[in-house]
Short mmCIF file of C-alpha atoms in Angstrom, two decimals:
data_model
loop_
_atom_site.label_atom_id
_atom_site.label_comp_id
_atom_site.label_asym_id
_atom_site.label_seq_id
_atom_site.Cartn_x
_atom_site.Cartn_y
_atom_site.Cartn_z
CA UNK C 1 34.64 -5.44 -22.16
CA UNK C 2 31.25 -6.72 -20.89
CA UNK C 3 28.30 -6.21 -23.24
CA UNK C 4 24.85 -7.70 -23.82
CA UNK C 5 26.50 -10.06 -26.24
CA UNK C 6 28.36 -11.91 -23.46
CA UNK C 7 25.98 -11.38 -20.66
CA UNK C 8 22.79 -13.43 -20.53
CA UNK C 9 20.18 -11.72 -18.42
CA UNK C 10 17.37 -13.62 -16.72
CA UNK C 11 14.36 -11.73 -15.53
CA UNK C 12 11.19 -12.67 -13.75
CA UNK C 13 8.26 -12.45 -16.10
CA UNK C 14 5.02 -11.81 -14.16
CA UNK C 15 2.97 -13.13 -17.11
CA UNK C 16 4.52 -16.64 -16.80
CA UNK C 17 5.53 -16.43 -13.06
CA UNK C 18 9.10 -17.56 -13.77
CA UNK C 19 12.55 -16.36 -14.66
CA UNK C 20 13.20 -16.26 -18.39
CA UNK C 21 16.20 -15.54 -20.63
CA UNK C 22 15.93 -11.94 -21.91
CA UNK C 23 15.70 -11.88 -25.68
CA UNK C 24 14.56 -8.54 -27.02
CA UNK C 25 12.37 -8.16 -30.08
CA UNK C 26 15.25 -6.45 -31.99
CA UNK C 27 18.84 -7.47 -31.27
CA UNK C 28 20.69 -4.72 -29.48
CA UNK C 29 17.62 -2.63 -28.87
CA UNK C 30 15.26 -2.53 -25.83
CA UNK C 31 11.88 -0.84 -25.70
CA UNK C 32 10.69 -0.33 -22.12
CA UNK C 33 7.45 1.26 -20.95
CA UNK C 34 6.79 2.03 -17.29
CA UNK C 35 3.47 3.37 -15.94
CA UNK C 36 4.12 6.85 -14.59
CA UNK C 37 2.33 8.78 -11.86
CA UNK C 38 -1.17 10.30 -11.80
CA UNK C 39 -0.15 13.88 -11.09
CA UNK C 40 -2.92 14.96 -8.68
CA UNK C 41 -0.85 15.11 -5.47
CA UNK C 42 2.78 14.88 -4.24
CA UNK C 43 4.61 11.74 -5.28
CA UNK C 44 4.95 9.21 -2.48
CA UNK C 45 7.83 7.01 -1.45
CA UNK C 46 6.21 3.79 -2.73
CA UNK C 47 6.09 5.39 -6.20
CA UNK C 48 9.72 6.45 -5.84
CA UNK C 49 10.78 2.90 -5.05
CA UNK C 50 9.10 1.64 -8.19
CA UNK C 51 10.57 4.26 -10.50
CA UNK C 52 14.06 3.71 -8.90
CA UNK C 53 13.79 -0.03 -9.56
CA UNK C 54 13.26 0.61 -13.25
CA UNK C 55 15.99 3.24 -13.19
CA UNK C 56 18.43 0.44 -12.25
CA UNK C 57 17.10 -1.75 -15.08
CA UNK C 58 17.43 1.07 -17.54
CA UNK C 59 20.97 1.95 -16.36
CA UNK C 60 22.18 -1.70 -16.48
CA UNK C 61 20.76 -2.30 -19.95
CA UNK C 62 22.62 0.84 -21.20
CA UNK C 63 25.79 -0.17 -19.37
CA UNK C 64 25.74 -3.46 -21.37
CA UNK C 65 25.50 -1.51 -24.60
CA UNK C 66 21.80 -1.88 -25.38
CA UNK C 67 20.23 1.09 -27.16
CA UNK C 68 17.31 1.69 -24.86
CA UNK C 69 14.12 3.67 -25.54
CA UNK C 70 12.59 4.23 -22.11
CA UNK C 71 9.06 5.62 -22.13
CA UNK C 72 7.34 6.60 -18.84
CA UNK C 73 4.03 8.37 -19.11
CA UNK C 74 2.35 11.11 -17.10
CA UNK C 75 -1.34 10.40 -16.28
CA UNK C 76 -3.05 13.81 -16.42
CA UNK C 77 -6.60 12.65 -17.20
CA UNK C 78 -8.87 9.65 -16.97
CA UNK C 79 -7.72 8.03 -13.70
CA UNK C 80 -10.98 7.41 -11.88
CA UNK C 81 -11.60 6.88 -8.18
CA UNK C 82 -13.97 4.12 -6.99
CA UNK C 83 -16.86 6.56 -7.25
CA UNK C 84 -16.07 7.22 -10.88
CA UNK C 85 -14.66 10.69 -10.05
CA UNK C 86 -11.48 11.81 -11.80
CA UNK C 87 -8.62 12.27 -9.31
CA UNK C 88 -7.24 15.40 -10.96
CA UNK C 89 -10.67 17.04 -11.27
CA UNK C 90 -11.36 16.29 -7.59
CA UNK C 91 -8.05 17.80 -6.46
CA UNK C 92 -8.59 20.84 -8.64
CA UNK C 93 -11.84 21.58 -6.74
CA UNK C 94 -10.17 21.01 -3.37
CA UNK C 95 -7.30 23.39 -4.19
CA UNK C 96 -9.47 25.85 -6.20
CA UNK C 97 -7.07 25.58 -9.19
CA UNK C 98 -7.61 24.66 -12.89
CA UNK C 99 -6.92 20.94 -13.53
CA UNK C 100 -3.93 21.76 -15.66
CA UNK C 101 -2.51 23.89 -12.83
CA UNK C 102 -2.81 20.76 -10.62
CA UNK C 103 -1.04 18.67 -13.32
CA UNK C 104 1.77 21.20 -13.69
CA UNK C 105 2.27 21.64 -9.96
CA UNK C 106 2.61 17.98 -9.20
CA UNK C 107 4.49 17.03 -12.36
CA UNK C 108 7.17 19.52 -11.23
CA UNK C 109 7.12 17.98 -7.76
CA UNK C 110 7.53 14.52 -9.29
CA UNK C 111 10.48 15.58 -11.37
CA UNK C 112 12.13 17.42 -8.50
CA UNK C 113 11.95 14.40 -6.12
CA UNK C 114 13.24 11.95 -8.78
CA UNK C 115 16.09 14.38 -9.54
CA UNK C 116 17.04 14.42 -5.88
CA UNK C 117 17.12 10.65 -5.86
CA UNK C 118 19.37 10.75 -9.00
CA UNK C 119 16.98 8.95 -11.40
CA UNK C 120 17.78 9.30 -15.09
CA UNK C 121 14.91 10.91 -17.04
CA UNK C 122 13.04 8.69 -19.56
CA UNK C 123 13.76 9.13 -23.25
CA UNK C 124 10.06 9.99 -23.80
CA UNK C 125 7.56 11.27 -21.23
CA UNK C 126 4.21 11.38 -22.95
CA UNK C 127 0.99 12.66 -21.40
CA UNK C 128 -2.50 11.27 -21.67
CA UNK C 129 -3.97 14.61 -22.72
CA UNK C 130 -1.40 14.89 -25.47
CA UNK C 131 -2.61 11.62 -27.03
CA UNK C 132 -6.41 11.99 -27.11
CA UNK C 133 -6.48 11.45 -30.84
CA UNK C 134 -4.48 8.21 -30.64
CA UNK C 135 -6.84 6.91 -27.97
CA UNK C 136 -9.91 7.73 -30.03
CA UNK C 137 -8.45 5.86 -33.03
CA UNK C 138 -7.82 2.78 -30.82
CA UNK C 139 -11.38 2.87 -29.71
CA UNK C 140 -12.63 3.04 -33.27
CA UNK C 141 -10.56 -0.03 -34.14
CA UNK C 142 -11.90 -1.97 -31.19
CA UNK C 143 -15.45 -1.04 -32.07
CA UNK C 144 -14.88 -2.13 -35.65
CA UNK C 145 -13.54 -5.51 -34.42
CA UNK C 146 -16.55 -5.78 -31.97
CA UNK C 147 -14.35 -5.77 -28.89
CA UNK C 148 -16.03 -2.58 -27.77
CA UNK C 149 -19.53 -1.16 -27.76
CA UNK C 150 -21.15 2.26 -27.22
CA UNK C 151 -23.64 2.67 -24.44
CA UNK C 152 -25.21 6.04 -23.37
CA UNK C 153 -22.32 7.96 -24.94
CA UNK C 154 -19.68 5.94 -23.19
CA UNK C 155 -17.66 3.14 -24.77
CA UNK C 156 -16.77 -0.16 -22.99
CA UNK C 157 -14.51 -3.01 -23.75
CA UNK C 158 -16.40 -6.29 -24.24
CA UNK C 159 -14.55 -8.83 -22.02
CA UNK C 160 -16.80 -11.75 -22.89
CA UNK C 161 -16.36 -11.30 -26.66
CA UNK C 162 -12.63 -11.07 -26.10
CA UNK C 163 -12.52 -14.28 -24.03
CA UNK C 164 -14.84 -16.08 -26.52
CA UNK C 165 -12.21 -15.32 -29.19
CA UNK C 166 -9.46 -16.85 -27.07
CA UNK C 167 -8.24 -13.65 -25.41
CA UNK C 168 -7.93 -15.01 -21.85
CA UNK C 169 -8.75 -11.92 -19.77
CA UNK C 170 -7.07 -12.44 -16.34
CA UNK C 171 -3.95 -14.15 -17.80
CA UNK C 172 -1.56 -11.75 -16.08
CA UNK C 173 -3.19 -11.58 -12.60
CA UNK C 174 -4.26 -15.25 -12.77
CA UNK C 175 -7.89 -14.30 -12.02
CA UNK C 176 -10.99 -16.04 -13.29
CA UNK C 177 -13.88 -14.26 -14.79
CA UNK C 178 -16.30 -15.90 -12.36
CA UNK C 179 -14.34 -14.63 -9.33
CA UNK C 180 -14.17 -11.12 -10.82
CA UNK C 181 -17.92 -11.14 -11.35
CA UNK C 182 -18.55 -12.11 -7.74
CA UNK C 183 -16.34 -9.35 -6.40
CA UNK C 184 -17.56 -6.46 -8.65
CA UNK C 185 -18.47 -3.36 -6.73
CA UNK C 186 -21.58 -1.31 -7.55
CA UNK C 187 -20.31 1.84 -9.12
CA UNK C 188 -21.78 4.59 -11.26
CA UNK C 189 -22.30 3.53 -14.86
CA UNK C 190 -22.52 -0.17 -14.09
CA UNK C 191 -26.03 -0.25 -15.67
CA UNK C 192 -24.59 0.88 -18.96
CA UNK C 193 -22.36 -2.19 -19.23
CA UNK C 194 -23.28 -5.51 -20.79
CA UNK C 195 -21.25 -7.26 -18.16
CA UNK C 196 -19.80 -6.09 -14.83
CA UNK C 197 -16.23 -6.91 -15.90
CA UNK C 198 -16.36 -4.66 -18.99
CA UNK C 199 -14.14 -1.58 -18.49
CA UNK C 200 -14.41 1.95 -19.87
CA UNK C 201 -12.50 3.04 -22.92
CA UNK C 202 -14.34 6.41 -23.06
CA UNK C 203 -16.59 7.98 -20.48
CA UNK C 204 -19.32 10.54 -21.28
CA UNK C 205 -18.62 13.50 -19.04
CA UNK C 206 -21.29 14.54 -16.55
CA UNK C 207 -22.36 18.24 -16.64
CA UNK C 208 -20.07 19.08 -13.70
CA UNK C 209 -16.93 17.25 -15.06
CA UNK C 210 -14.27 19.77 -15.91
CA UNK C 211 -11.88 17.84 -18.15
CA UNK C 212 -13.64 16.87 -21.44
CA UNK C 213 -12.86 16.40 -25.12
CA UNK C 214 -14.92 15.90 -28.21
CA UNK C 215 -15.29 12.37 -29.63
CA UNK C 216 -17.58 10.54 -32.05
CA UNK C 217 -19.54 9.25 -29.10
CA UNK C 218 -19.83 12.14 -26.70
CA UNK C 219 -18.00 14.97 -24.97
CA UNK C 220 -15.98 13.05 -22.35
CA UNK C 221 -12.60 11.66 -21.45
CA UNK C 222 -10.60 8.52 -22.14
CA UNK C 223 -10.30 5.51 -19.82
CA UNK C 224 -7.17 5.30 -17.70
CA UNK C 225 -6.14 1.88 -19.09
CA UNK C 226 -6.42 3.04 -22.67
CA UNK C 227 -3.82 5.84 -22.47
CA UNK C 228 -0.92 3.48 -21.74
CA UNK C 229 -1.88 1.23 -24.73
CA UNK C 230 -2.02 4.25 -26.94
CA UNK C 231 1.31 5.70 -25.84
CA UNK C 232 3.29 2.45 -25.53
CA UNK C 233 2.32 1.24 -29.00
CA UNK C 234 2.90 4.65 -30.56
CA UNK C 235 6.52 4.93 -29.28
CA UNK C 236 7.50 1.26 -28.94
CA UNK C 237 5.43 -0.57 -31.49
CA UNK C 238 2.69 -3.21 -31.32
CA UNK C 239 5.13 -5.61 -29.61
CA UNK C 240 7.88 -4.43 -27.34
CA UNK C 241 10.22 -5.84 -24.71
CA UNK C 242 9.54 -4.73 -21.14
CA UNK C 243 6.45 -3.26 -19.50
CA UNK C 244 6.87 -2.25 -15.87
CA UNK C 245 5.03 -0.77 -12.93
CA UNK C 246 4.03 -1.31 -9.33
CA UNK C 247 2.51 -4.58 -8.26
CA UNK C 248 -0.76 -2.81 -7.54
CA UNK C 249 -1.11 -2.12 -11.30
CA UNK C 250 -1.12 -5.77 -12.33
CA UNK C 251 -4.93 -5.80 -11.99
CA UNK C 252 -6.94 -4.22 -13.47
CA UNK C 253 -4.63 -1.74 -15.27
CA UNK C 254 -2.09 -4.03 -16.85
CA UNK C 255 -4.65 -6.75 -17.43
CA UNK C 256 -6.71 -4.27 -19.37
CA UNK C 257 -3.78 -3.04 -21.38
CA UNK C 258 -3.12 -6.61 -22.56
CA UNK C 259 -6.80 -7.06 -23.56
CA UNK C 260 -6.87 -3.78 -25.52
CA UNK C 261 -3.61 -4.40 -27.32
CA UNK C 262 -4.46 -8.02 -28.31
CA UNK C 263 -7.96 -6.88 -29.33
CA UNK C 264 -6.46 -4.24 -31.64
CA UNK C 265 -3.35 -5.93 -33.03
CA UNK C 266 -4.05 -9.67 -32.40
CA UNK C 267 -0.63 -10.30 -30.77
CA UNK C 268 0.95 -10.30 -27.30
CA UNK C 269 1.94 -6.65 -26.79
CA UNK C 270 4.82 -7.26 -24.26
CA UNK C 271 7.46 -9.98 -24.00
CA UNK C 272 8.31 -9.37 -20.32
CA UNK C 273 6.05 -7.95 -17.55
CA UNK C 274 7.97 -6.68 -14.54
CA UNK C 275 6.39 -5.57 -11.30
CA UNK C 276 8.04 -3.86 -8.29
CA UNK C 277 6.75 -4.74 -4.87
CA UNK C 278 5.45 -2.42 -2.18
CA UNK C 279 7.09 -0.29 0.47
CA UNK C 280 5.79 -0.51 4.02
CA UNK C 281 6.39 1.85 6.97
CA UNK C 282 7.19 0.30 10.41
CA UNK C 283 5.76 -3.03 9.30
CA UNK C 284 2.41 -1.55 8.16
CA UNK C 285 0.98 -0.56 4.82
CA UNK C 286 1.32 3.15 4.21
CA UNK C 287 -2.02 4.95 4.53
CA UNK C 288 -3.07 8.56 4.78
CA UNK C 289 -6.15 7.66 6.83
CA UNK C 290 -4.15 6.08 9.61
CA UNK C 291 -1.26 8.59 9.49
CA UNK C 292 1.20 5.84 8.72
CA UNK C 293 2.69 7.70 5.73
CA UNK C 294 5.60 9.93 4.93
CA UNK C 295 6.55 11.97 1.85
CA UNK C 296 10.05 12.01 0.34
CA UNK C 297 10.47 15.66 1.20
CA UNK C 298 9.56 14.98 4.85
CA UNK C 299 12.13 12.14 5.05
CA UNK C 300 14.85 14.30 3.45
CA UNK C 301 14.13 17.39 5.58
CA UNK C 302 13.60 15.55 8.85
CA UNK C 303 10.15 17.15 9.24
CA UNK C 304 8.38 13.99 10.49
CA UNK C 305 7.82 12.00 13.61
CA UNK C 306 9.18 8.68 12.34
CA UNK C 307 12.96 9.35 11.94
CA UNK C 308 15.53 10.73 14.37
CA UNK C 309 17.14 12.99 11.82
CA UNK C 310 17.10 14.09 8.12
CA UNK C 311 18.03 11.40 5.60
CA UNK C 312 20.18 12.32 2.63
CA UNK C 313 18.61 11.37 -0.77
CA UNK C 314 21.65 9.12 -1.58
CA UNK C 315 21.07 7.15 1.67
CA UNK C 316 17.39 6.67 0.65
CA UNK C 317 18.51 5.49 -2.73
CA UNK C 318 21.02 3.11 -1.14
CA UNK C 319 18.35 1.84 1.29
CA UNK C 320 15.95 1.01 -1.59
CA UNK C 321 18.72 -0.87 -3.41
CA UNK C 322 19.37 -3.13 -0.44
CA UNK C 323 16.15 -5.08 -1.22
CA UNK C 324 15.36 -6.87 -4.45
CA UNK C 325 12.75 -4.96 -6.45
CA UNK C 326 10.30 -7.89 -6.23
CA UNK C 327 10.52 -8.05 -2.39
CA UNK C 328 8.42 -6.08 0.12
CA UNK C 329 10.70 -3.45 1.76
CA UNK C 330 9.95 -2.07 5.22
CA UNK C 331 11.00 1.47 6.04
CA UNK C 332 11.83 2.19 9.68
CA UNK C 333 14.21 4.43 11.67
CA UNK C 334 16.51 1.54 12.59
CA UNK C 335 16.66 0.26 9.03
CA UNK C 336 17.47 3.73 7.69
CA UNK C 337 20.15 4.37 10.26
CA UNK C 338 21.75 1.03 9.43
CA UNK C 339 21.60 1.92 5.73
CA UNK C 340 23.28 5.27 6.41
CA UNK C 341 26.00 3.58 8.37
CA UNK C 342 26.56 1.10 5.56
CA UNK C 343 26.49 3.80 2.88
CA UNK C 344 29.16 5.88 4.70
CA UNK C 345 31.36 2.88 5.13
CA UNK C 346 31.06 2.10 1.46
CA UNK C 347 31.72 5.70 0.34
CA UNK C 348 34.66 5.96 2.68
CA UNK C 349 36.32 2.92 1.17
CA UNK C 350 35.71 4.04 -2.41
CA UNK C 351 37.19 7.44 -1.59
CA UNK C 352 40.16 5.66 -0.02
CA UNK C 353 40.69 3.64 -3.27
CA UNK C 354 42.22 6.70 -4.87
CA UNK C 355 45.21 6.50 -2.50
CA UNK C 356 45.95 2.79 -3.06
CA UNK C 357 49.23 2.05 -4.77
CA UNK C 358 49.63 -0.99 -7.06
CA UNK C 359 52.10 -3.81 -6.30
CA UNK C 360 54.06 -6.14 -8.57
CA UNK C 361 51.72 -9.03 -8.01
CA UNK C 362 48.05 -9.71 -7.02
CA UNK C 363 46.84 -11.78 -4.10
CA UNK C 364 43.18 -11.19 -4.89
CA UNK C 365 41.26 -12.59 -7.91
CA UNK C 366 39.74 -9.45 -9.39
CA UNK C 367 38.33 -11.24 -12.44
CA UNK C 368 36.31 -13.61 -10.16
CA UNK C 369 34.99 -10.66 -8.17
CA UNK C 370 33.91 -8.76 -11.30
CA UNK C 371 32.15 -11.91 -12.62
CA UNK C 372 30.22 -12.18 -9.35
CA UNK C 373 28.94 -8.59 -9.68
CA UNK C 374 27.74 -9.14 -13.20
CA UNK C 375 26.20 -12.43 -12.22
CA UNK C 376 24.17 -10.74 -9.57
CA UNK C 377 22.71 -8.14 -12.05
CA UNK C 378 22.17 -10.78 -14.72
CA UNK C 379 20.02 -12.65 -12.25
CA UNK C 380 16.89 -10.45 -12.40
CA UNK C 381 18.84 -7.27 -11.47
CA UNK C 382 19.65 -8.45 -7.96
CA UNK C 383 20.96 -5.30 -6.39
CA UNK C 384 21.25 -6.57 -2.79
CA UNK C 385 23.59 -9.33 -3.95
CA UNK C 386 25.59 -6.78 -5.93
CA UNK C 387 25.83 -4.57 -2.81
CA UNK C 388 27.14 -7.53 -0.81
CA UNK C 389 29.90 -7.88 -3.37
CA UNK C 390 30.64 -4.19 -3.09
CA UNK C 391 31.14 -4.69 0.67
CA UNK C 392 33.61 -7.49 -0.18
CA UNK C 393 35.39 -4.75 -2.10
CA UNK C 394 35.34 -2.55 1.00
CA UNK C 395 37.18 -5.30 2.89
CA UNK C 396 39.67 -5.64 0.09
CA UNK C 397 40.33 -1.83 -0.07
CA UNK C 398 40.87 -1.76 3.70
CA UNK C 399 43.22 -4.76 3.42
CA UNK C 400 45.11 -3.12 0.54
CA UNK C 401 45.48 0.01 2.66
CA UNK C 402 47.05 -2.15 5.42
CA UNK C 403 49.11 -3.96 2.80
CA UNK C 404 47.62 -7.37 3.81
CA UNK C 405 46.47 -7.78 0.20
CA UNK C 406 48.06 -6.74 -3.04
CA UNK C 407 46.92 -5.81 -6.58
CA UNK C 408 49.02 -5.41 -9.62
CA UNK C 409 48.71 -2.22 -11.62
CA UNK C 410 46.47 -3.78 -14.33
CA UNK C 411 44.30 -5.52 -11.72
CA UNK C 412 43.95 -2.31 -9.75
CA UNK C 413 42.87 -0.54 -12.89
CA UNK C 414 40.25 -3.25 -13.62
CA UNK C 415 39.05 -3.19 -10.00
CA UNK C 416 38.79 0.64 -9.93
CA UNK C 417 36.88 0.75 -13.22
CA UNK C 418 34.47 -1.96 -12.01
CA UNK C 419 33.79 -0.05 -8.82
CA UNK C 420 33.07 3.06 -10.88
CA UNK C 421 30.78 1.12 -13.21
CA UNK C 422 28.70 -0.52 -10.53
CA UNK C 423 28.61 2.27 -7.89
CA UNK C 424 28.13 5.30 -10.14
CA UNK C 425 26.81 4.17 -13.46
CA UNK C 426 24.55 1.20 -12.58
CA UNK C 427 23.46 1.82 -8.98
CA UNK C 428 23.43 5.62 -9.60
CA UNK C 429 25.05 6.40 -6.23
CA UNK C 430 27.32 9.37 -5.58
CA UNK C 431 30.24 10.18 -3.33
CA UNK C 432 28.86 13.13 -1.44
CA UNK C 433 31.13 15.97 -0.29
CA UNK C 434 29.27 16.41 2.97
CA UNK C 435 29.43 12.62 3.62
CA UNK C 436 33.14 12.61 2.95
CA UNK C 437 33.72 15.66 5.07
CA UNK C 438 31.89 13.87 7.92
CA UNK C 439 34.08 10.79 7.26
CA UNK C 440 37.23 12.91 7.47
CA UNK C 441 36.12 14.44 10.82
CA UNK C 442 35.23 10.94 12.07
CA UNK C 443 38.62 9.64 10.92
CA UNK C 444 40.52 12.42 12.61
CA UNK C 445 38.48 11.92 15.84
CA UNK C 446 39.13 8.21 15.97
CA UNK C 447 42.83 8.75 15.35
CA UNK C 448 42.91 11.17 18.33
CA UNK C 449 41.36 8.37 20.49
CA UNK C 450 43.86 5.89 19.15
CA UNK C 451 46.67 8.21 20.18
CA UNK C 452 45.12 8.55 23.68
CA UNK C 453 44.83 4.77 23.94
CA UNK C 454 48.48 4.32 22.80
CA UNK C 455 49.55 6.77 25.44
CA UNK C 456 47.59 4.89 28.09
CA UNK C 457 49.16 1.64 27.04
CA UNK C 458 52.71 3.08 27.23
CA UNK C 459 51.78 4.26 30.73
CA UNK C 460 50.34 0.77 31.46
CA UNK C 461 47.01 2.33 32.16
CA UNK C 462 45.17 -0.79 30.94
CA UNK C 463 41.83 0.24 32.35
CA UNK C 464 41.69 3.46 30.21
CA UNK C 465 43.07 1.59 27.20
CA UNK C 466 40.37 -1.09 27.42
CA UNK C 467 37.66 1.48 28.02
CA UNK C 468 38.52 3.42 24.84
CA UNK C 469 38.59 0.20 22.83
CA UNK C 470 35.30 -1.18 24.28
CA UNK C 471 33.39 2.10 23.92
CA UNK C 472 34.43 2.47 20.32
CA UNK C 473 33.49 -1.18 19.69
CA UNK C 474 30.03 -0.46 21.16
CA UNK C 475 29.57 2.15 18.47
CA UNK C 476 30.69 -0.26 15.71
CA UNK C 477 34.29 1.02 15.44
CA UNK C 478 36.69 -1.93 15.83
CA UNK C 479 40.33 -1.27 16.68
CA UNK C 480 42.91 -3.63 15.29
CA UNK C 481 46.43 -3.75 16.75
CA UNK C 482 49.09 -4.81 14.30
CA UNK C 483 52.85 -4.61 13.58
CA UNK C 484 52.43 -1.27 11.81
CA UNK C 485 50.30 0.23 14.63
CA UNK C 486 46.58 0.50 15.40
CA UNK C 487 43.99 0.73 12.65
CA UNK C 488 40.23 0.64 12.77
CA UNK C 489 37.28 -0.68 10.84
CA UNK C 490 33.66 0.43 10.98
CA UNK C 491 31.18 -2.42 11.02
#
């Protein structure tokens, strides 16, 4: 049986910009924190891709026998826009709802979409508003250690003091203080800071600000960066294994988390920083302002102008998995149609596996194939390589069906179990009834055409015979004539 004890994982650590052997803080246990959504609007597909990437990591670690504590937060306060306005407060005004109504509405949307895409829920899903006390206590500690200062009722992290003490602000994003100073925008509250790079730990609320809490410094609200430090350390400790999120969070959010944690606890908070890359649409960055954007519900329902038909959630999941989580992935109609075609080919073969009968000997090296699948996942969770191996399995299943290849009973059991492990448990895919029904209809239709072609050949109507073969081939359905009759394969 494969376990973490005989599978060495290498993962790409953003902090050091290289692949490293995965060695958790505590043997057999993994603590993983992933930055969750700010619930002020419907979750977008880019977020879904990020969370699905870490769903795969979570699933594979559990498959290997690790005891995983997966924490993914909900940001329901403190996430400021460029003009220092809270996203949730702004949306509450636009929709004429209480801020917590906005939070509840879009948290439910977030959960619904992730459930459609078959993501496992985290073990703990803490909220920022549920951890105000913990955040205040962290601020007190930072003030006591002189890494934070109070100004006009707000509290800021002192980046210069942190760097003077060897903190190295910018170590994750590889930015220099001088460059950050040159690119600092003029925002509200800048005159309260000792330095433009200092970031807010606590903001004094303006009279019109709706969400506010009492603190030793003012009525206000916590900084966005602080909440993740408070919640990750509470549930995973002062040092834990994996911290993940989208690439866009590397700076300033994750950079600030490192500074806060090291300032409080004087140690590196995270062993491995993992970042998922962005999702584009038709070769362009998704943007509401340009209209180049689509919501998951619109993709699933077909209510959009980008795709020729509705896309099943499992096809969307499969499409995401065809690219490595650290690669940019472009969403387009052609790419999605190709993914659907590949997914149906894969599910059809896996369904067919149930009917395969074992032989007395094996002509295929199952152990080598299983090794290649684990090797793909051990190499920084490389799902596209794993999927290529699954399509090798499709070829084998079709060959077993034609009796060109053979598997002994024990090898067939190993092969079947491995398919189940990788397809269902690790990749989180499902054999869908509607997909299989469509496959059955397609199978019966193709067999009718094969019968018509066979009749034409008997009647020496070579023109009709060739036309049937060629028109099917143009649709990716390849007919193969053999001793036991005509079979087909979908490319």
